[in-house]
Amino acid sequence: MSQVKKEKLSNLFICKPGNNKYTRSYCNMHAGDYEVYTGSTLKKFATLDTYDYNEPNLTFTTDGEYAGTLKVLRGKYNIGGHRKILIKKDKNINLDYFAIILQQKFYACVKNGNVPSVNWNVNLSKIVVEIPIKHNGEYDFEKQKELALKYKDIEKKKKILLNKIEFLKGIKVRILEKQLDKIDISFNELFKLERGRIISKNDVNNNKGDYPVYSTQKGIYGYINSYMKEGKYILWNTDGLAGYIKIANGKFSYTNIVGIMIPTNKYSIDAISFEYLKYYLEPIFRNNRKGRMGINGKNEYSKLNSTMIKNLDIKIPIPIKDDGSFDIEKQKEIAQKYATIEFIKQDLYKKVFELTNIMVV
């Protein structure tokens, strides 16, 4: 094993902001052949007739759904306002190596909110990394290159395995059999959709109480001394880990990145199992979210607002009795089968995820 040296990122790179003047209108007036990289790394923003950089550099997105995403840029290019560029201070720094070892660290520094963001001066510059060195103390460029190739190969294999697991998790198992009597009801006729309100951590800390606050986390955001709703309701994440569903019961509040399903009273909601609806709807919601995806929510920033849900025009099959009324016992039975299948899938995923998180050095 080669020697390594621990360095703060500020000792290795100079961070420069992108050029805010490169708006879409400016780029349209100065169109050319040289790409402008801004917030997203997945789609082209614009091109210019001039370029600011003509050498490889490491860059990262500063805000938005791709905040913290690193990319090595090569060729002749420009940097827009939602991206910053890291210029190496030493010629023996391998950019591909740093793009790999820094990515999870950058994502961990993303400040979530209405607009996720990362800040170089606040935390990124203070990140400490290990860099291989030679016996004379110089950074070992060839060792970094070797490790980068090794990591890329490992990540490729991990991605193949994780994609298979994600595919398994995304399969919508349909337990309803053909011989079951059922009726399809419209989601849009069953519920109207509302969004929560902004509740900050300070609000929670300054108004502590007994009533839970739900946010985009899978658990509870905090407890306060007031509540917005009382009763049993279905909530879904509109942002962040979009599409996940929670069932809330009792007195509670919910933030602006959570939506709530309010029964329209067109159907007897007491005869419909919320647990059944959760297991039926959640895969549909998760499969139709938009934004930066991650593995099991890791590094994910996606959205699924009420308009997107309404446009899906979802039809929900509800088991019925011989007299045509909703069969809630059959719904509960099916929900329990869904729960068992989900447990098996999650257990399998957990084992694979633990395996793929092993760091090879």
mmCIF file of C-alpha atoms in Angstrom:
data_model
loop_
_atom_site.group_PDB
_atom_site.id
_atom_site.type_symbol
_atom_site.label_atom_id
_atom_site.label_comp_id
_atom_site.label_asym_id
_atom_site.label_seq_id
_atom_site.Cartn_x
_atom_site.Cartn_y
_atom_site.Cartn_z
ATOM 1 C CA MET A 1 0.000 0.000 0.000
ATOM 2 C CA SER A 2 1.354 3.420 -0.965
ATOM 3 C CA GLN A 3 1.786 6.253 1.507
ATOM 4 C CA VAL A 4 -0.983 8.803 1.787
ATOM 5 C CA LYS A 5 -1.190 12.346 3.044
ATOM 6 C CA LYS A 6 -4.257 14.028 4.490
ATOM 7 C CA GLU A 7 -5.004 17.423 2.990
ATOM 8 C CA LYS A 8 -7.776 19.988 3.301
ATOM 9 C CA LEU A 9 -9.431 20.677 -0.025
ATOM 10 C CA SER A 10 -8.539 24.367 0.225
ATOM 11 C CA ASN A 11 -4.865 23.347 0.131
ATOM 12 C CA LEU A 12 -5.376 21.483 -3.136
ATOM 13 C CA PHE A 13 -7.764 23.653 -5.160
ATOM 14 C CA ILE A 14 -8.678 27.259 -5.834
ATOM 15 C CA CYS A 15 -12.436 27.699 -6.098
ATOM 16 C CA LYS A 16 -13.720 30.183 -8.694
ATOM 17 C CA PRO A 17 -17.386 31.077 -9.329
ATOM 18 C CA GLY A 18 -18.999 30.765 -12.714
ATOM 19 C CA ASN A 19 -19.961 33.804 -14.778
ATOM 20 C CA ASN A 20 -23.460 35.060 -13.899
ATOM 21 C CA LYS A 21 -23.741 36.979 -17.164
ATOM 22 C CA TYR A 22 -24.123 33.709 -19.076
ATOM 23 C CA THR A 23 -27.908 33.732 -18.988
ATOM 24 C CA ARG A 24 -29.935 32.018 -21.672
ATOM 25 C CA SER A 25 -30.702 35.341 -23.371
ATOM 26 C CA TYR A 26 -27.009 36.332 -23.367
ATOM 27 C CA CYS A 27 -26.051 32.965 -24.802
ATOM 28 C CA ASN A 28 -28.695 33.248 -27.507
ATOM 29 C CA MET A 29 -27.204 36.576 -28.580
ATOM 30 C CA HIS A 30 -23.658 35.134 -28.623
ATOM 31 C CA ALA A 31 -24.331 31.620 -29.858
ATOM 32 C CA GLY A 32 -21.366 29.567 -30.997
ATOM 33 C CA ASP A 33 -19.630 26.210 -30.593
ATOM 34 C CA TYR A 34 -18.369 26.330 -27.000
ATOM 35 C CA GLU A 35 -20.576 24.824 -24.333
ATOM 36 C CA VAL A 36 -21.735 26.656 -21.212
ATOM 37 C CA TYR A 37 -22.008 24.380 -18.177
ATOM 38 C CA THR A 38 -24.337 25.529 -15.434
ATOM 39 C CA GLY A 39 -26.597 23.837 -12.853
ATOM 40 C CA SER A 40 -27.427 20.550 -14.566
ATOM 41 C CA THR A 41 -24.838 18.043 -15.733
ATOM 42 C CA LEU A 42 -27.411 15.992 -17.614
ATOM 43 C CA LYS A 43 -28.604 18.326 -20.353
ATOM 44 C CA LYS A 44 -27.119 21.037 -22.516
ATOM 45 C CA PHE A 45 -27.729 24.625 -21.402
ATOM 46 C CA ALA A 46 -26.257 26.768 -24.189
ATOM 47 C CA THR A 47 -23.208 27.427 -26.369
ATOM 48 C CA LEU A 48 -21.119 30.578 -26.887
ATOM 49 C CA ASP A 49 -18.863 31.978 -29.597
ATOM 50 C CA THR A 50 -16.014 32.345 -27.044
ATOM 51 C CA TYR A 51 -14.602 30.165 -24.277
ATOM 52 C CA ASP A 52 -13.099 30.900 -20.857
ATOM 53 C CA TYR A 53 -11.312 27.611 -20.211
ATOM 54 C CA ASN A 54 -9.194 25.356 -22.384
ATOM 55 C CA GLU A 55 -7.894 22.802 -19.876
ATOM 56 C CA PRO A 56 -9.419 20.029 -17.733
ATOM 57 C CA ASN A 57 -10.937 21.230 -14.470
ATOM 58 C CA LEU A 58 -13.070 19.793 -11.701
ATOM 59 C CA THR A 59 -16.414 21.581 -11.287
ATOM 60 C CA PHE A 60 -19.518 21.250 -9.127
ATOM 61 C CA THR A 61 -23.127 22.444 -9.172
ATOM 62 C CA THR A 62 -23.795 24.966 -6.417
ATOM 63 C CA ASP A 63 -27.591 24.802 -6.067
ATOM 64 C CA GLY A 64 -30.789 23.217 -7.301
ATOM 65 C CA GLU A 65 -31.707 19.560 -7.548
ATOM 66 C CA TYR A 66 -28.166 18.621 -8.701
ATOM 67 C CA ALA A 67 -26.404 20.559 -5.924
ATOM 68 C CA GLY A 68 -23.004 19.086 -5.100
ATOM 69 C CA THR A 69 -22.707 17.040 -8.296
ATOM 70 C CA LEU A 70 -19.108 16.926 -9.531
ATOM 71 C CA LYS A 71 -17.955 16.741 -13.128
ATOM 72 C CA VAL A 72 -14.564 16.930 -14.831
ATOM 73 C CA LEU A 73 -14.822 19.253 -17.829
ATOM 74 C CA ARG A 74 -12.463 18.971 -20.778
ATOM 75 C CA GLY A 75 -11.950 20.827 -24.038
ATOM 76 C CA LYS A 76 -12.962 24.455 -24.575
ATOM 77 C CA TYR A 77 -15.893 25.549 -22.410
ATOM 78 C CA ASN A 78 -17.517 28.153 -20.147
ATOM 79 C CA ILE A 79 -18.936 28.048 -16.615
ATOM 80 C CA GLY A 80 -22.308 29.614 -15.789
ATOM 81 C CA GLY A 81 -23.679 31.062 -12.569
ATOM 82 C CA HIS A 82 -24.913 27.868 -10.908
ATOM 83 C CA ARG A 83 -21.562 26.107 -11.057
ATOM 84 C CA LYS A 84 -18.102 26.630 -9.589
ATOM 85 C CA ILE A 85 -14.753 25.491 -10.858
ATOM 86 C CA LEU A 86 -11.921 23.938 -8.838
ATOM 87 C CA ILE A 87 -8.504 24.777 -10.235
ATOM 88 C CA LYS A 88 -5.788 22.476 -8.942
ATOM 89 C CA LYS A 89 -2.814 24.024 -7.184
ATOM 90 C CA ASP A 90 -0.466 21.146 -7.991
ATOM 91 C CA LYS A 91 0.193 19.547 -11.379
ATOM 92 C CA ASN A 92 0.265 16.092 -9.753
ATOM 93 C CA ILE A 93 -3.431 16.158 -8.821
ATOM 94 C CA ASN A 94 -5.530 13.690 -10.824
ATOM 95 C CA LEU A 95 -8.987 15.164 -11.394
ATOM 96 C CA ASP A 96 -10.728 11.840 -12.052
ATOM 97 C CA TYR A 97 -9.474 10.517 -8.718
ATOM 98 C CA PHE A 98 -10.851 13.522 -6.864
ATOM 99 C CA ALA A 99 -14.149 13.472 -8.731
ATOM 100 C CA ILE A 100 -14.690 9.958 -7.373
ATOM 101 C CA ILE A 101 -13.475 10.319 -3.793
ATOM 102 C CA LEU A 102 -15.187 13.685 -3.272
ATOM 103 C CA GLN A 103 -18.649 12.966 -4.659
ATOM 104 C CA GLN A 104 -20.194 11.438 -1.538
ATOM 105 C CA LYS A 105 -18.501 14.059 0.643
ATOM 106 C CA PHE A 106 -19.983 16.867 -1.463
ATOM 107 C CA TYR A 107 -23.465 15.340 -1.355
ATOM 108 C CA ALA A 108 -23.153 15.064 2.429
ATOM 109 C CA CYS A 109 -22.590 18.846 2.558
ATOM 110 C CA VAL A 110 -25.761 19.727 0.632
ATOM 111 C CA LYS A 111 -28.024 21.985 2.664
ATOM 112 C CA ASN A 112 -31.567 20.868 1.948
ATOM 113 C CA GLY A 113 -34.495 23.235 1.697
ATOM 114 C CA ASN A 114 -36.646 24.763 -1.009
ATOM 115 C CA VAL A 115 -33.441 25.158 -3.027
ATOM 116 C CA PRO A 116 -30.703 22.675 -2.004
ATOM 117 C CA SER A 117 -27.233 24.227 -2.043
ATOM 118 C CA VAL A 118 -23.571 23.715 -1.161
ATOM 119 C CA ASN A 119 -21.086 26.344 -0.028
ATOM 120 C CA TRP A 120 -17.342 26.251 -0.633
ATOM 121 C CA ASN A 121 -16.356 28.605 2.186
ATOM 122 C CA VAL A 122 -18.702 27.120 4.785
ATOM 123 C CA ASN A 123 -17.868 23.421 4.501
ATOM 124 C CA LEU A 124 -16.533 22.141 1.166
ATOM 125 C CA SER A 125 -13.136 23.840 1.519
ATOM 126 C CA LYS A 126 -12.708 22.177 4.921
ATOM 127 C CA ILE A 127 -13.170 18.624 3.619
ATOM 128 C CA VAL A 128 -10.125 16.464 4.393
ATOM 129 C CA VAL A 129 -9.057 13.861 1.826
ATOM 130 C CA GLU A 130 -6.323 11.270 1.538
ATOM 131 C CA ILE A 131 -4.012 11.582 -1.448
ATOM 132 C CA PRO A 132 -1.263 9.089 -2.339
ATOM 133 C CA ILE A 133 2.287 10.453 -2.151
ATOM 134 C CA LYS A 134 5.695 9.308 -3.336
ATOM 135 C CA HIS A 135 8.659 8.708 -1.051
ATOM 136 C CA ASN A 136 9.871 12.231 -1.732
ATOM 137 C CA GLY A 137 6.547 13.665 -0.523
ATOM 138 C CA GLU A 138 5.178 14.637 -3.957
ATOM 139 C CA TYR A 139 1.622 13.714 -4.822
ATOM 140 C CA ASP A 140 1.626 10.417 -6.721
ATOM 141 C CA PHE A 141 -0.257 11.172 -9.941
ATOM 142 C CA GLU A 142 0.091 7.646 -11.369
ATOM 143 C CA LYS A 143 -1.228 6.045 -8.177
ATOM 144 C CA GLN A 144 -4.222 8.374 -8.213
ATOM 145 C CA LYS A 145 -4.830 7.441 -11.857
ATOM 146 C CA GLU A 146 -4.586 3.743 -11.028
ATOM 147 C CA LEU A 147 -7.033 4.095 -8.130
ATOM 148 C CA ALA A 148 -9.437 6.147 -10.243
ATOM 149 C CA LEU A 149 -9.562 3.392 -12.879
ATOM 150 C CA LYS A 150 -10.048 0.771 -10.164
ATOM 151 C CA TYR A 151 -12.835 2.771 -8.502
ATOM 152 C CA LYS A 152 -14.572 3.349 -11.833
ATOM 153 C CA ASP A 153 -14.551 -0.374 -12.578
ATOM 154 C CA ILE A 154 -15.863 -1.185 -9.101
ATOM 155 C CA GLU A 155 -18.544 1.521 -9.334
ATOM 156 C CA LYS A 156 -19.634 0.156 -12.710
ATOM 157 C CA LYS A 157 -20.095 -3.313 -11.216
ATOM 158 C CA LYS A 158 -21.861 -1.864 -8.169
ATOM 159 C CA LYS A 159 -24.208 0.099 -10.400
ATOM 160 C CA ILE A 160 -25.156 -2.992 -12.384
ATOM 161 C CA LEU A 161 -25.970 -4.857 -9.162
ATOM 162 C CA LEU A 162 -27.808 -1.954 -7.576
ATOM 163 C CA ASN A 163 -29.821 -1.322 -10.735
ATOM 164 C CA LYS A 164 -31.009 -4.909 -10.620
ATOM 165 C CA ILE A 165 -32.104 -4.412 -7.029
ATOM 166 C CA GLU A 166 -33.759 -1.107 -7.890
ATOM 167 C CA PHE A 167 -35.598 -2.877 -10.701
ATOM 168 C CA LEU A 168 -36.767 -5.516 -8.239
ATOM 169 C CA LYS A 169 -37.897 -2.848 -5.789
ATOM 170 C CA GLY A 170 -39.724 -0.995 -8.544
ATOM 171 C CA ILE A 171 -41.733 -3.996 -9.669
ATOM 172 C CA LYS A 172 -45.379 -3.364 -8.878
ATOM 173 C CA VAL A 173 -46.606 -6.708 -7.621
ATOM 174 C CA ARG A 174 -50.291 -7.037 -8.376
ATOM 175 C CA ILE A 175 -51.881 -9.319 -5.814
ATOM 176 C CA LEU A 176 -55.421 -8.765 -7.053
ATOM 177 C CA GLU A 177 -56.464 -11.928 -8.878
ATOM 178 C CA LYS A 178 -58.772 -11.979 -11.879
ATOM 179 C CA GLN A 179 -61.401 -13.942 -10.006
ATOM 180 C CA LEU A 180 -61.714 -11.183 -7.396
ATOM 181 C CA ASP A 181 -64.634 -8.842 -7.823
ATOM 182 C CA LYS A 182 -63.354 -5.275 -7.907
ATOM 183 C CA ILE A 183 -64.164 -1.822 -9.152
ATOM 184 C CA ASP A 184 -61.773 0.820 -10.491
ATOM 185 C CA ILE A 185 -62.186 4.206 -8.857
ATOM 186 C CA SER A 186 -60.488 7.438 -9.883
ATOM 187 C CA PHE A 187 -57.816 8.777 -7.538
ATOM 188 C CA ASN A 188 -58.756 12.309 -8.622
ATOM 189 C CA GLU A 189 -62.357 11.686 -7.569
ATOM 190 C CA LEU A 190 -61.322 10.050 -4.294
ATOM 191 C CA PHE A 191 -58.984 12.807 -3.043
ATOM 192 C CA LYS A 192 -58.212 16.472 -3.404
ATOM 193 C CA LEU A 193 -54.573 17.367 -2.806
ATOM 194 C CA GLU A 194 -53.154 20.068 -0.553
ATOM 195 C CA ARG A 195 -49.644 21.078 0.450
ATOM 196 C CA GLY A 196 -48.276 21.859 3.910
ATOM 197 C CA ARG A 197 -46.684 25.069 5.194
ATOM 198 C CA ILE A 198 -43.131 26.125 5.952
ATOM 199 C CA ILE A 199 -42.063 24.863 9.385
ATOM 200 C CA SER A 200 -38.389 25.463 10.075
ATOM 201 C CA LYS A 201 -36.162 23.770 12.640
ATOM 202 C CA ASN A 202 -36.260 27.019 14.609
ATOM 203 C CA ASP A 203 -40.063 26.841 14.634
ATOM 204 C CA VAL A 204 -39.835 23.337 16.049
ATOM 205 C CA ASN A 205 -37.199 24.259 18.642
ATOM 206 C CA ASN A 206 -39.084 27.377 19.765
ATOM 207 C CA ASN A 207 -42.504 25.701 19.966
ATOM 208 C CA LYS A 208 -41.821 22.295 21.420
ATOM 209 C CA GLY A 209 -44.822 20.163 22.206
ATOM 210 C CA ASP A 210 -46.475 16.776 21.772
ATOM 211 C CA TYR A 211 -47.721 16.934 18.178
ATOM 212 C CA PRO A 212 -45.576 15.420 15.412
ATOM 213 C CA VAL A 213 -44.465 17.342 12.333
ATOM 214 C CA TYR A 214 -43.986 15.341 9.147
ATOM 215 C CA SER A 215 -41.526 16.357 6.464
ATOM 216 C CA THR A 216 -39.795 14.649 3.553
ATOM 217 C CA GLN A 217 -37.829 12.392 5.888
ATOM 218 C CA LYS A 218 -39.192 8.909 6.343
ATOM 219 C CA GLY A 219 -39.571 9.598 10.069
ATOM 220 C CA ILE A 220 -40.810 12.564 12.107
ATOM 221 C CA TYR A 221 -39.289 16.038 11.664
ATOM 222 C CA GLY A 222 -40.014 17.120 15.245
ATOM 223 C CA TYR A 223 -42.772 17.824 17.786
ATOM 224 C CA ILE A 224 -44.551 21.147 18.336
ATOM 225 C CA ASN A 225 -47.319 22.573 20.547
ATOM 226 C CA SER A 226 -49.928 22.996 17.786
ATOM 227 C CA TYR A 227 -51.370 20.910 14.998
ATOM 228 C CA MET A 228 -52.801 21.393 11.501
ATOM 229 C CA LYS A 229 -54.913 18.250 11.124
ATOM 230 C CA GLU A 230 -56.655 15.727 13.337
ATOM 231 C CA GLY A 231 -57.640 12.257 12.156
ATOM 232 C CA LYS A 232 -56.240 9.631 9.813
ATOM 233 C CA TYR A 233 -54.738 10.915 6.555
ATOM 234 C CA ILE A 234 -52.375 9.870 3.792
ATOM 235 C CA LEU A 235 -49.330 12.108 3.203
ATOM 236 C CA TRP A 236 -46.812 12.017 0.380
ATOM 237 C CA ASN A 237 -43.404 13.639 -0.085
ATOM 238 C CA THR A 238 -43.578 16.348 -2.753
ATOM 239 C CA ASP A 239 -39.847 17.152 -2.710
ATOM 240 C CA GLY A 240 -36.588 15.551 -1.656
ATOM 241 C CA LEU A 241 -37.467 11.869 -1.433
ATOM 242 C CA ALA A 242 -40.527 12.450 -3.575
ATOM 243 C CA GLY A 243 -43.356 9.943 -3.801
ATOM 244 C CA TYR A 244 -42.892 8.122 -0.519
ATOM 245 C CA ILE A 245 -46.169 7.798 1.372
ATOM 246 C CA LYS A 246 -46.875 8.036 5.106
ATOM 247 C CA ILE A 247 -50.063 7.363 7.015
ATOM 248 C CA ALA A 248 -50.605 9.902 9.793
ATOM 249 C CA ASN A 249 -53.127 9.406 12.583
ATOM 250 C CA GLY A 250 -54.102 11.725 15.401
ATOM 251 C CA LYS A 251 -53.120 15.382 15.706
ATOM 252 C CA PHE A 252 -50.202 16.442 13.515
ATOM 253 C CA SER A 253 -48.662 19.055 11.210
ATOM 254 C CA TYR A 254 -46.801 18.758 7.933
ATOM 255 C CA THR A 255 -44.285 20.963 6.129
ATOM 256 C CA ASN A 256 -44.431 22.590 2.708
ATOM 257 C CA ILE A 257 -42.520 19.690 1.125
ATOM 258 C CA VAL A 258 -45.266 17.265 2.088
ATOM 259 C CA GLY A 259 -48.706 16.932 0.530
ATOM 260 C CA ILE A 260 -51.892 15.596 2.079
ATOM 261 C CA MET A 261 -54.776 13.681 0.495
ATOM 262 C CA ILE A 262 -58.134 15.063 1.612
ATOM 263 C CA PRO A 263 -61.119 12.727 0.957
ATOM 264 C CA THR A 264 -63.734 14.243 -1.343
ATOM 265 C CA ASN A 265 -66.575 12.289 0.308
ATOM 266 C CA LYS A 266 -67.677 10.973 -3.082
ATOM 267 C CA TYR A 267 -66.872 7.511 -1.729
ATOM 268 C CA SER A 268 -67.161 6.086 1.761
ATOM 269 C CA ILE A 269 -63.568 6.522 2.916
ATOM 270 C CA ASP A 270 -64.245 4.423 6.034
ATOM 271 C CA ALA A 271 -64.611 1.398 3.752
ATOM 272 C CA ILE A 272 -61.196 1.917 2.142
ATOM 273 C CA SER A 273 -57.968 0.726 3.766
ATOM 274 C CA PHE A 274 -55.307 3.454 3.801
ATOM 275 C CA GLU A 275 -52.642 0.752 4.103
ATOM 276 C CA TYR A 276 -53.958 -0.820 0.901
ATOM 277 C CA LEU A 277 -53.852 2.569 -0.854
ATOM 278 C CA LYS A 278 -50.282 3.155 0.320
ATOM 279 C CA TYR A 279 -48.960 -0.106 -1.113
ATOM 280 C CA TYR A 280 -50.864 0.408 -4.355
ATOM 281 C CA LEU A 281 -50.007 4.081 -4.888
ATOM 282 C CA GLU A 282 -46.410 4.372 -3.633
ATOM 283 C CA PRO A 283 -44.765 2.435 -6.515
ATOM 284 C CA ILE A 284 -46.735 4.550 -9.001
ATOM 285 C CA PHE A 285 -45.689 7.762 -7.260
ATOM 286 C CA ARG A 286 -42.017 6.760 -7.041
ATOM 287 C CA ASN A 287 -41.925 5.687 -10.690
ATOM 288 C CA ASN A 288 -43.253 9.073 -11.819
ATOM 289 C CA ARG A 289 -41.111 11.451 -9.760
ATOM 290 C CA LYS A 290 -38.738 13.835 -11.533
ATOM 291 C CA GLY A 291 -35.305 15.163 -10.656
ATOM 292 C CA ARG A 292 -32.017 13.818 -9.365
ATOM 293 C CA MET A 293 -32.473 10.176 -8.514
ATOM 294 C CA GLY A 294 -30.464 8.146 -6.038
ATOM 295 C CA ILE A 295 -30.219 4.598 -4.766
ATOM 296 C CA ASN A 296 -32.914 4.061 -2.124
ATOM 297 C CA GLY A 297 -33.158 7.804 -1.684
ATOM 298 C CA LYS A 298 -29.441 8.319 -1.147
ATOM 299 C CA ASN A 299 -28.363 11.638 -2.702
ATOM 300 C CA GLU A 300 -31.817 11.997 -4.194
ATOM 301 C CA TYR A 301 -33.586 15.280 -4.806
ATOM 302 C CA SER A 302 -36.775 14.625 -6.722
ATOM 303 C CA LYS A 303 -40.254 16.129 -6.898
ATOM 304 C CA LEU A 304 -43.841 14.982 -7.347
ATOM 305 C CA ASN A 305 -46.350 17.787 -6.975
ATOM 306 C CA SER A 306 -50.142 17.632 -7.009
ATOM 307 C CA THR A 307 -50.410 18.601 -10.687
ATOM 308 C CA MET A 308 -48.081 15.756 -11.675
ATOM 309 C CA ILE A 309 -50.227 13.306 -9.685
ATOM 310 C CA LYS A 310 -53.504 14.570 -11.149
ATOM 311 C CA ASN A 311 -52.117 14.208 -14.664
ATOM 312 C CA LEU A 312 -51.400 10.517 -14.033
ATOM 313 C CA ASP A 313 -55.169 9.920 -13.889
ATOM 314 C CA ILE A 314 -54.670 6.916 -11.597
ATOM 315 C CA LYS A 315 -57.376 4.267 -11.374
ATOM 316 C CA ILE A 316 -57.370 2.237 -8.144
ATOM 317 C CA PRO A 317 -58.843 -1.287 -8.145
ATOM 318 C CA ILE A 318 -60.929 -1.738 -4.966
ATOM 319 C CA PRO A 319 -62.179 -5.241 -4.033
ATOM 320 C CA ILE A 320 -65.962 -5.381 -3.569
ATOM 321 C CA LYS A 321 -68.424 -7.729 -1.889
ATOM 322 C CA ASP A 322 -71.307 -9.520 -3.600
ATOM 323 C CA ASP A 323 -73.577 -6.573 -2.836
ATOM 324 C CA GLY A 324 -71.183 -4.162 -4.558
ATOM 325 C CA SER A 325 -69.918 -2.487 -1.378
ATOM 326 C CA PHE A 326 -66.190 -2.054 -0.737
ATOM 327 C CA ASP A 327 -64.604 -5.118 0.895
ATOM 328 C CA ILE A 328 -62.269 -3.574 3.486
ATOM 329 C CA GLU A 329 -61.272 -6.938 4.956
ATOM 330 C CA LYS A 330 -60.032 -8.097 1.563
ATOM 331 C CA GLN A 331 -58.138 -4.808 1.188
ATOM 332 C CA LYS A 332 -56.437 -5.366 4.557
ATOM 333 C CA GLU A 333 -55.539 -8.926 3.562
ATOM 334 C CA ILE A 334 -53.971 -7.704 0.321
ATOM 335 C CA ALA A 335 -52.165 -4.878 2.158
ATOM 336 C CA GLN A 336 -50.604 -7.434 4.506
ATOM 337 C CA LYS A 337 -49.356 -9.453 1.531
ATOM 338 C CA TYR A 338 -47.870 -6.279 0.052
ATOM 339 C CA ALA A 339 -46.169 -5.586 3.390
ATOM 340 C CA THR A 340 -44.633 -9.071 3.443
ATOM 341 C CA ILE A 341 -43.316 -8.727 -0.119
ATOM 342 C CA GLU A 342 -41.914 -5.261 0.658
ATOM 343 C CA PHE A 343 -40.132 -6.602 3.736
ATOM 344 C CA ILE A 344 -38.470 -9.342 1.670
ATOM 345 C CA LYS A 345 -37.404 -6.845 -1.008
ATOM 346 C CA GLN A 346 -36.032 -4.376 1.566
ATOM 347 C CA ASP A 347 -34.115 -7.107 3.374
ATOM 348 C CA LEU A 348 -32.549 -8.265 0.116
ATOM 349 C CA TYR A 349 -31.705 -4.702 -0.839
ATOM 350 C CA LYS A 350 -30.139 -4.002 2.561
ATOM 351 C CA LYS A 351 -27.784 -6.965 2.203
ATOM 352 C CA VAL A 352 -26.743 -5.912 -1.324
ATOM 353 C CA PHE A 353 -26.357 -2.268 -0.294
ATOM 354 C CA GLU A 354 -24.105 -3.202 2.631
ATOM 355 C CA LEU A 355 -21.994 -5.252 0.245
ATOM 356 C CA THR A 356 -21.686 -2.444 -2.308
ATOM 357 C CA ASN A 357 -20.773 0.094 0.364
ATOM 358 C CA ILE A 358 -17.565 -1.749 1.199
ATOM 359 C CA MET A 359 -14.715 0.600 0.312
ATOM 360 C CA VAL A 360 -11.860 -0.948 -1.642
ATOM 361 C CA VAL A 361 -8.447 0.696 -1.162
#
